[in-house]
Coordinates of N, CA and C and ligand atoms in Angstrom, one line a residue:
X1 N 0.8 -1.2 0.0 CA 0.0 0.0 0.0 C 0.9 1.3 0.0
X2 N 0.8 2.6 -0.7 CA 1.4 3.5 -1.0 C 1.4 4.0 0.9
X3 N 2.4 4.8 0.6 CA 2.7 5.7 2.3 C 1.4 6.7 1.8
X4 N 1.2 6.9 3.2 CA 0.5 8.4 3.0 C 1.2 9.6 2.9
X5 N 0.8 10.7 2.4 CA 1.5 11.4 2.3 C 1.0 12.7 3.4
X6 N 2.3 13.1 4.3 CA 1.6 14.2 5.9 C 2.3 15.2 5.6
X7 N 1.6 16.5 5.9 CA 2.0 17.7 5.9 C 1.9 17.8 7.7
X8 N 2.8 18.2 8.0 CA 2.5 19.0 9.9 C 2.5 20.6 9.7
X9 N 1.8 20.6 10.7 CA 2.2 22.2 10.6 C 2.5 22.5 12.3
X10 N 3.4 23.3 12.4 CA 3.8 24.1 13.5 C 4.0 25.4 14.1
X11 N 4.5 25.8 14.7 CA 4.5 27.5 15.0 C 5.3 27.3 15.8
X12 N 6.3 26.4 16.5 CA 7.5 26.9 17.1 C 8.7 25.7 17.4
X13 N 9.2 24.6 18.2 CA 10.1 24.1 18.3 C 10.1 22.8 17.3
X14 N 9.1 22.5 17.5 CA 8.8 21.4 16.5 C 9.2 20.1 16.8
X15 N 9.6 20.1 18.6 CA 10.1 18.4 19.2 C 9.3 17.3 18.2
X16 N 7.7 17.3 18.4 CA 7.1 16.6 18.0 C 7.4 16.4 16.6
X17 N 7.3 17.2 15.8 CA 7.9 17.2 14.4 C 8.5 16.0 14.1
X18 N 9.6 16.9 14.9 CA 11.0 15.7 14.4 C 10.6 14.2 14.9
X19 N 9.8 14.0 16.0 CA 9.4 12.6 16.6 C 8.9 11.5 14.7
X20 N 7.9 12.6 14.3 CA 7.4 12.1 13.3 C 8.6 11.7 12.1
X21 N 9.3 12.8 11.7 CA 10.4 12.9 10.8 C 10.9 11.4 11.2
X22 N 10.9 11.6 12.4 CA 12.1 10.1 12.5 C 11.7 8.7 12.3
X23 N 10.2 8.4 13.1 CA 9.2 7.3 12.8 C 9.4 7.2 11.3
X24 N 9.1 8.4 10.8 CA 8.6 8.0 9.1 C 10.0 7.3 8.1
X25 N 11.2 7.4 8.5 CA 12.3 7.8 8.1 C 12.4 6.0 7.7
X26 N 11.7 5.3 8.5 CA 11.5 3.9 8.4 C 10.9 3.7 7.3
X27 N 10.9 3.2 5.8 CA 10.4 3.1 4.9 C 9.3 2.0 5.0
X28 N 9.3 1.7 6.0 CA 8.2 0.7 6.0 C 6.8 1.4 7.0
X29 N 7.3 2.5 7.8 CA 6.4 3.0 8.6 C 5.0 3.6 7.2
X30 N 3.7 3.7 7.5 CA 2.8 4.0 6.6 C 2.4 5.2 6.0
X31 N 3.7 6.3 6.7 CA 3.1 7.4 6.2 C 4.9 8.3 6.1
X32 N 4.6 9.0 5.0 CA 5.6 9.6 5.0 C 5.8 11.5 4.6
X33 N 6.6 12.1 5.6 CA 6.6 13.3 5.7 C 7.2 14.0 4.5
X34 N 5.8 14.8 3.8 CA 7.0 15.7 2.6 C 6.8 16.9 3.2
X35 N 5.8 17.5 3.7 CA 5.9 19.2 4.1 C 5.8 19.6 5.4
X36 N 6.0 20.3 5.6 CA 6.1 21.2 7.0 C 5.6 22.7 7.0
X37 N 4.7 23.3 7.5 CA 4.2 24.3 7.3 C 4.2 25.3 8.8
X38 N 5.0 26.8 8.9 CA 4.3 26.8 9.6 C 3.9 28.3 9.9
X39 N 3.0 29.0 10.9 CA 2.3 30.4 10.4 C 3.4 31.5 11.4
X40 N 4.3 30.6 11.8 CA 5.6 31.9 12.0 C 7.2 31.7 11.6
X41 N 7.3 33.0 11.2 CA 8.3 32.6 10.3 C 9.6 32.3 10.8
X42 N 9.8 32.8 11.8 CA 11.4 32.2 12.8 C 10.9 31.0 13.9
X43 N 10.3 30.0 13.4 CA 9.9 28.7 14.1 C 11.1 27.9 13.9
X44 N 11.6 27.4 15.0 CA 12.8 26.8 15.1 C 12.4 25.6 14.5
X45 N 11.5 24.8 14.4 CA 10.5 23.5 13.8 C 11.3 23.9 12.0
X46 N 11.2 24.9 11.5 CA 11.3 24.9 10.3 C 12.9 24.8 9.9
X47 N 13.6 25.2 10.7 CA 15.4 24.7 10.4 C 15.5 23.3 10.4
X48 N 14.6 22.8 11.8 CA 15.0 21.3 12.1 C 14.2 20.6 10.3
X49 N 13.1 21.2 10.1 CA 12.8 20.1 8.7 C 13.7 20.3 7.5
X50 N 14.1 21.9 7.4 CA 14.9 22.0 6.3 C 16.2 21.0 6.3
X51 N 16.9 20.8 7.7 CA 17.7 20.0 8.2 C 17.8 18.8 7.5
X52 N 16.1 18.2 7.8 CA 15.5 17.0 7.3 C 15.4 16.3 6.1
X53 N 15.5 17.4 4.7 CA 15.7 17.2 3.7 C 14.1 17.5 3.4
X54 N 13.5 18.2 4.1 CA 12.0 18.3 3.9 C 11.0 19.5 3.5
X55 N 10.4 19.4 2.2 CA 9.7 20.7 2.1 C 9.5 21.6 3.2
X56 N 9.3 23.0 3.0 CA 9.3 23.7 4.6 C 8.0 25.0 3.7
X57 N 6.9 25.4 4.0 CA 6.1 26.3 3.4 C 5.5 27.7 4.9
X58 N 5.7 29.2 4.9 CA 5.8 29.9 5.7 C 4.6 30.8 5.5
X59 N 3.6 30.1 6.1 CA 2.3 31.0 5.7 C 2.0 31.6 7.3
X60 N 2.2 33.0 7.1 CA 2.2 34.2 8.2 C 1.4 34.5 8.4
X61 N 0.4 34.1 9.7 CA -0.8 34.8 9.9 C -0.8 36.2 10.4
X62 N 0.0 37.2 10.6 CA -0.3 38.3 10.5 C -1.1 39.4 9.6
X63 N -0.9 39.0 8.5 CA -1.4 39.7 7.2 C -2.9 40.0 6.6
X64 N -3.1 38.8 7.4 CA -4.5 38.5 7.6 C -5.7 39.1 8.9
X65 N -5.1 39.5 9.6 CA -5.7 40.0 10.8 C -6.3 39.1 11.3
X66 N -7.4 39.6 11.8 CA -8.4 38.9 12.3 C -9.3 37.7 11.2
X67 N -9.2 37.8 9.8 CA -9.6 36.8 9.2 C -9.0 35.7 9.1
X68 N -9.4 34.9 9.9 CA -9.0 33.5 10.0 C -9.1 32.5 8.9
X69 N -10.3 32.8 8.0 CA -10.6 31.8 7.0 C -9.7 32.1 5.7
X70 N -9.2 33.7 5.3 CA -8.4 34.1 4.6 C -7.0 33.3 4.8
X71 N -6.6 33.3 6.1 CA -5.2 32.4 6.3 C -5.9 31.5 6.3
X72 N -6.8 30.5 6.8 CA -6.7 29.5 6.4 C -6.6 28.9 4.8
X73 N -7.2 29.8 4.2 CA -7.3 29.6 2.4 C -5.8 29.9 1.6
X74 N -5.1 30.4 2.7 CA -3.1 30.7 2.0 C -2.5 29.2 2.8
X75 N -3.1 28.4 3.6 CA -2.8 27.7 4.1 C -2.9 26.3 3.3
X76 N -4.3 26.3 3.2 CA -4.4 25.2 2.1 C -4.2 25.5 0.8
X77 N -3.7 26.6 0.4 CA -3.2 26.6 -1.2 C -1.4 26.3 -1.1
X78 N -1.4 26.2 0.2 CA 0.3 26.0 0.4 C 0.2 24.7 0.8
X79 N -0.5 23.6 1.0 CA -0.4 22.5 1.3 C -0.9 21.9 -0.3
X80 N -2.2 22.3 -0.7 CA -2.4 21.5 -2.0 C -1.6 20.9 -3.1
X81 N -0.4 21.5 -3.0 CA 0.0 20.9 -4.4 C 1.0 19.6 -3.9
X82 N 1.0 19.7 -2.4 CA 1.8 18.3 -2.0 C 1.0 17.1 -2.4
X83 N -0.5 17.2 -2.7 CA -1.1 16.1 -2.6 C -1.2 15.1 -1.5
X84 N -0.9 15.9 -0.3 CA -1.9 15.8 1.5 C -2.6 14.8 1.5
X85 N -2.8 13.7 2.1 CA -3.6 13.0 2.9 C -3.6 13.2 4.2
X86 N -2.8 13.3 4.9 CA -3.1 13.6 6.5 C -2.3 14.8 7.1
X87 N -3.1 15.4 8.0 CA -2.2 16.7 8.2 C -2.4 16.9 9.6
X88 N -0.8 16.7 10.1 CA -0.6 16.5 11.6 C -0.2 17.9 12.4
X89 N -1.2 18.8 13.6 CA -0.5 19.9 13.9 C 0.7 19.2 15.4
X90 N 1.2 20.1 15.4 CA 1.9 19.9 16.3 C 2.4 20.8 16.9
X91 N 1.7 21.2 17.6 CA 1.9 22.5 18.6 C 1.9 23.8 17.3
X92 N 0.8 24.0 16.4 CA 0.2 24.8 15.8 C -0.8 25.6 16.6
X93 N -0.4 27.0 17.1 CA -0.8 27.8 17.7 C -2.0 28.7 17.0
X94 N -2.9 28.0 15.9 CA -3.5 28.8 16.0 C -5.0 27.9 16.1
X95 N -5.8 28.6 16.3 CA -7.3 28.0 16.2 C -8.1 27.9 14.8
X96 N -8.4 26.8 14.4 CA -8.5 26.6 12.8 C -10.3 26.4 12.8
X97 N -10.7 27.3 12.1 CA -12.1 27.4 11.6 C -12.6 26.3 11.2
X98 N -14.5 26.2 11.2 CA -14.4 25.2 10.8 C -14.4 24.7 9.0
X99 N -13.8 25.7 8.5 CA -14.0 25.4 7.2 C -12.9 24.9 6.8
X100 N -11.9 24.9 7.3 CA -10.2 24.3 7.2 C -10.9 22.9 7.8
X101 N -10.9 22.7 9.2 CA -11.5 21.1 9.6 C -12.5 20.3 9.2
X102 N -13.1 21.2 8.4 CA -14.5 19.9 7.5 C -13.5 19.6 6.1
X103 N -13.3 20.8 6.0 CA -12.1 20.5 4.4 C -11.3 18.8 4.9
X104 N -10.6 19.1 5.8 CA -9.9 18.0 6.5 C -10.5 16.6 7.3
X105 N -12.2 16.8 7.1 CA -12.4 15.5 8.3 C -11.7 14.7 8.2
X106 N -11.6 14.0 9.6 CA -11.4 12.1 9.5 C -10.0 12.5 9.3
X107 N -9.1 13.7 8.4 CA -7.4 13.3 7.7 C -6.7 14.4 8.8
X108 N -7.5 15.0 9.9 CA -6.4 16.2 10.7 C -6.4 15.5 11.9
X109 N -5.3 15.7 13.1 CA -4.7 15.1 13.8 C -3.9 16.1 14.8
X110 N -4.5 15.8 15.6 CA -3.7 17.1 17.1 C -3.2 16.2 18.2
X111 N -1.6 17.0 18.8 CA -1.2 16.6 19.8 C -1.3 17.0 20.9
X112 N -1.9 16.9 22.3 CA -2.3 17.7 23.3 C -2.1 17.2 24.6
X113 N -1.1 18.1 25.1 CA -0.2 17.8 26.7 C -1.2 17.6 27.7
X114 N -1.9 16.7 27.9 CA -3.0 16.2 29.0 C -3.6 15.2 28.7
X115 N -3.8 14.5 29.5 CA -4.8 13.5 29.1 C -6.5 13.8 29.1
X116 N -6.6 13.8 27.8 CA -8.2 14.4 27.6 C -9.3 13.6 28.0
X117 N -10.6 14.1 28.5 CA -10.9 15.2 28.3 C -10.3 16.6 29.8
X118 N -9.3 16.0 30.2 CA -8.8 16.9 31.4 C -8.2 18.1 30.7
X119 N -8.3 19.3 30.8 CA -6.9 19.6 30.9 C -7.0 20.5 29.5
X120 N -8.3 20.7 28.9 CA -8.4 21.5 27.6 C -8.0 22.6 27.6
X121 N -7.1 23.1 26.4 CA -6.4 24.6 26.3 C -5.0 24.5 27.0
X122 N -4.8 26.3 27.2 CA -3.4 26.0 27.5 C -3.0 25.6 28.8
X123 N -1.7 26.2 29.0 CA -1.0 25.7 30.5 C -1.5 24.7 31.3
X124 N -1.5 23.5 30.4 CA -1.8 22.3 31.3 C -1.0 21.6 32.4
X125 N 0.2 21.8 32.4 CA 1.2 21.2 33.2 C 1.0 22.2 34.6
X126 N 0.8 23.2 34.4 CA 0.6 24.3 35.8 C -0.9 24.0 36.4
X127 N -1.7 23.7 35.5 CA -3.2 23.3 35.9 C -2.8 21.7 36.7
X128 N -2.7 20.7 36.3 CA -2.5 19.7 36.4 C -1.6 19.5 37.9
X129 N -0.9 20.8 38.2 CA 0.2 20.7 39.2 C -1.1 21.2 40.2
X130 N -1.5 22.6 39.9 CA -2.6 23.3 40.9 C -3.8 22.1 41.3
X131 N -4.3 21.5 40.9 CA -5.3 20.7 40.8 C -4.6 18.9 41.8
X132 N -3.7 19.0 42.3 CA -3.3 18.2 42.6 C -3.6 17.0 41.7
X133 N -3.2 16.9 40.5 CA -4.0 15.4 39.8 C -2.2 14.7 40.2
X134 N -3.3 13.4 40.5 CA -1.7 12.5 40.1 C -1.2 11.7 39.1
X135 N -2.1 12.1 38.1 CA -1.6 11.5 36.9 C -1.9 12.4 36.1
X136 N -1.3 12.4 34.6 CA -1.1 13.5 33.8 C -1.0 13.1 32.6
X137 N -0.7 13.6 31.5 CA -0.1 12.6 30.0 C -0.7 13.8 29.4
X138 N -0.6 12.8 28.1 CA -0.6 13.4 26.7 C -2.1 12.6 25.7
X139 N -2.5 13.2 24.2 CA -3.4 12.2 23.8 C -3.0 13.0 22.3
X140 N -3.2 12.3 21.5 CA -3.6 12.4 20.2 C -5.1 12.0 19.6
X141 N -5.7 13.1 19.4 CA -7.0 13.1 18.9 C -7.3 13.6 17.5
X142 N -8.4 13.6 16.7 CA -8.7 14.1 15.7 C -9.7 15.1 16.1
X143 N -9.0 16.0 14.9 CA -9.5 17.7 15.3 C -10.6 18.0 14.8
X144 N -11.9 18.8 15.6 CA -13.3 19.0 15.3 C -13.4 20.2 15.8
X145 N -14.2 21.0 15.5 CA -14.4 22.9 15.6 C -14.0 22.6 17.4
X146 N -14.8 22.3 17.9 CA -14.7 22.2 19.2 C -13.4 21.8 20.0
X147 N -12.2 22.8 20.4 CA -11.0 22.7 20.8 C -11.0 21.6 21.7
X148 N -9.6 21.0 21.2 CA -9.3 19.7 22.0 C -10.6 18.6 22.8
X149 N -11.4 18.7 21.5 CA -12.9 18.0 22.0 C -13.0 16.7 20.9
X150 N -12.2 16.3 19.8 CA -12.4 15.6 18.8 C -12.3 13.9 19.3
X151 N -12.7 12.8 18.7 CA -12.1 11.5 18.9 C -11.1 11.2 19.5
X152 N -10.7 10.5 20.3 CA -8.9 10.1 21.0 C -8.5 9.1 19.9
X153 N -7.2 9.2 20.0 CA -6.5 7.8 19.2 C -5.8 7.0 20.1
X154 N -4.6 7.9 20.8 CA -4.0 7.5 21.4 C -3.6 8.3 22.7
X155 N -3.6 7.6 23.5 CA -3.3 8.4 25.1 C -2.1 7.6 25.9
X156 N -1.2 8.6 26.5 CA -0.9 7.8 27.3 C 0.1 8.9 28.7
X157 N -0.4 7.9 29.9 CA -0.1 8.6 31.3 C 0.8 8.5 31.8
X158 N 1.3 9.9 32.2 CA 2.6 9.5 33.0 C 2.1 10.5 34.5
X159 N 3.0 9.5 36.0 CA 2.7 10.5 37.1 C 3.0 11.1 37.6
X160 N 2.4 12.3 38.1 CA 2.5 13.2 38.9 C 3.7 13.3 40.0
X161 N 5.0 13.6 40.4 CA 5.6 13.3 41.2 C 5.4 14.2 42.4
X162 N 6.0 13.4 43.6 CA 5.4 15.2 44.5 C 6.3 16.3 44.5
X163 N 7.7 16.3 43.9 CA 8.3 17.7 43.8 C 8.3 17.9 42.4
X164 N 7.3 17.8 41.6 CA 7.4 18.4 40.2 C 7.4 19.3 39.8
X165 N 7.9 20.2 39.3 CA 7.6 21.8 38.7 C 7.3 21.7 37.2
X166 N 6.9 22.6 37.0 CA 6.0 22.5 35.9 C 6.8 21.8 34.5
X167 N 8.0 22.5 34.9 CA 9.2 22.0 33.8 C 9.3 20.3 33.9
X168 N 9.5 19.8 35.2 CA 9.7 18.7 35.1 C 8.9 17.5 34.7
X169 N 7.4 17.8 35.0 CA 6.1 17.8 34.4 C 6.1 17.9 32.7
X170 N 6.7 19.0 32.4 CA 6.3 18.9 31.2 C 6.7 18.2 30.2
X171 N 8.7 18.2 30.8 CA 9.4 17.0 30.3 C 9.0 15.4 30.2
X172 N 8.5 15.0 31.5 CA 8.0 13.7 31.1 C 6.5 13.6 30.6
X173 N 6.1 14.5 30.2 CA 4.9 15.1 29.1 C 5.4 14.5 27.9
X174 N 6.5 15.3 27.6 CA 6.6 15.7 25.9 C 7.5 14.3 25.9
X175 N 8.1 13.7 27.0 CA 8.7 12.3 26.0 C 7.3 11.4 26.0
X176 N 6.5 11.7 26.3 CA 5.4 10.5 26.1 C 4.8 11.5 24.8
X177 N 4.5 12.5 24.8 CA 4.2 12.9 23.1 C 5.0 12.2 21.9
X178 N 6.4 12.3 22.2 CA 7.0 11.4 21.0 C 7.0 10.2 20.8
X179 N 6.3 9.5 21.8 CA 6.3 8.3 21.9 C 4.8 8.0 21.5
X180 N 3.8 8.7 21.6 CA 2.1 8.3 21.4 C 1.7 9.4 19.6
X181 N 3.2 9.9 19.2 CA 2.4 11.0 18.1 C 2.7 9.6 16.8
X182 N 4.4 9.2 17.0 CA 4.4 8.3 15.4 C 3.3 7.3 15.9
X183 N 2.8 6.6 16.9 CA 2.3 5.3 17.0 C 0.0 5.9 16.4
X184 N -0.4 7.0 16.6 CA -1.4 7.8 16.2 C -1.1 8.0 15.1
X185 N -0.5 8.4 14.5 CA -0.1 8.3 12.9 C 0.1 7.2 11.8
X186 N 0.5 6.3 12.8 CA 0.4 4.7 12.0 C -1.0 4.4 11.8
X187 N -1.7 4.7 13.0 CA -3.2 3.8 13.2 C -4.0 4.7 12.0
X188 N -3.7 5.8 12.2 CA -4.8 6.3 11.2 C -3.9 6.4 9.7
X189 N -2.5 6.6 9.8 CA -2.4 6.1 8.0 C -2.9 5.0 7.8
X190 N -2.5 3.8 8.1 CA -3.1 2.3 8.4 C -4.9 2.5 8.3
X191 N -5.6 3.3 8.2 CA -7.0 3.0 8.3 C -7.6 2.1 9.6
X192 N -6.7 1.9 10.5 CA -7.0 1.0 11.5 C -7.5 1.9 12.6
X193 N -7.7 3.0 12.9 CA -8.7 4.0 13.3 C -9.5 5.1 12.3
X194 N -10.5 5.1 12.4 CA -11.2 6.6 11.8 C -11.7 7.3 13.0
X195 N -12.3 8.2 12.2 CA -13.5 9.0 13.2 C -14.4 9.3 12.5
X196 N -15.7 9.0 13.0 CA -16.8 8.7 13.3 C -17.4 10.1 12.5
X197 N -18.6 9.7 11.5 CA -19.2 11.1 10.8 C -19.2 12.1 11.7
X198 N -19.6 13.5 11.7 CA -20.3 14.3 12.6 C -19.0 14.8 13.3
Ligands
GRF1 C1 3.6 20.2 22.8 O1 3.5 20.0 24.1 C2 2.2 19.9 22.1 O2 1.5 18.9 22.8 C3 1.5 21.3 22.3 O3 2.6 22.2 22.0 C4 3.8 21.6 22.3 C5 4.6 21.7 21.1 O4 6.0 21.2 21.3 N1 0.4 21.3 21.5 P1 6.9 20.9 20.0 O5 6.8 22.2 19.1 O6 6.3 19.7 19.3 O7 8.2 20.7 20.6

């Protein structure tokens, strides 16, 4: 069966990125990275792909103001000519209308530092600390208008220690992201997960 072909998009370090870059790098893995997109232009994510040998496309939401649909439409004219099947954000900072995610059902894919449904939006690691939870993690879900509310794919928990600070928290956050983003990417290149009409 042909790889699929994934665009990510990002807006700043791009850890997760490279998690994917590397999974994919396995010619046997199901999906394979040609673009990287992301809506700021000094995103460290985008050296690491050029690094990679990997298309890199810099669509700047400034320009656009407050129209969100207008960047989204420089967005997908900067992804279409890859010929996209799945399009992975990864710490993509911005909030995507729903006319970008119906464009995308069932093929868009978000990475999110908490185990959902805990923990929606930002500064999860400082919530998670305040809230005394003793467990914490990460999920990969498919993305629906409603923020960090879509299908799960994959989750997985890591605990709470009692002298954690947010940093150290977050650290054993983000190595469970690298570890639950290629394995959510297989399932759904693989067709071995969808999500569900509606
Ligand atoms: C990750 O924690 C991701 O879950 C969140 O933003 C962060 C991005 O980190 N959405 P990186 O750019 O992948 O290093």
């Amino acid at each position: 069966m042909a790889r699929k072909r994934v665009a990510i998009l990002i807006s700043g370090r791009g850890s997760n990125m490279v998690a994917l870059i590397e999974a994919a790098r396995d010619t046997s893995y199901p999906a394979e990275i040609v673009l990287v997109a992301s809506n700021e232009p000094d995103a460290q994510g985008l050296e690491r792909a050029r690094a990679a040998g990997i298309a890199t496309a810099v669509v700047d939401h400034r320009p656009y103001g407050k129209d969100r649909q207008a960047f989204e439409h420089a967005l997908q004219a900067a992804i279409e000519p890859h010929a996209i099947d799945i399009v992975c954000l990864a710490g993509f900072m911005r909030l995507l209308t729903p006319w970008f995610i119906s464009h995308w059902d069932g093929r868009l894919i978000n990475i999110h530092p908490a185990l959902l449904p805990a923990f929606k939006g930002l500064d999860t690691h400082a919530r998670a600390l305040a809230a005394g939870a003793k467990q914490h993690g990460a999920t990969v879900h498919f993305v629906v208008p409603e923020m960090d509310s879509g299908p799960i794919i994959v989750q997985q928990a890591v605990p709470v220690l009692p002298d954690d600070t947010e940093a150290t928290l977050a650290a054993r956050v983000l190595a469970a992201e690298h570890r639950i983003y290629p394995q959510a990417l297989r399932l759904v290149a693989e067709g071995r997960t969808q999500k569900t009409a509606g």
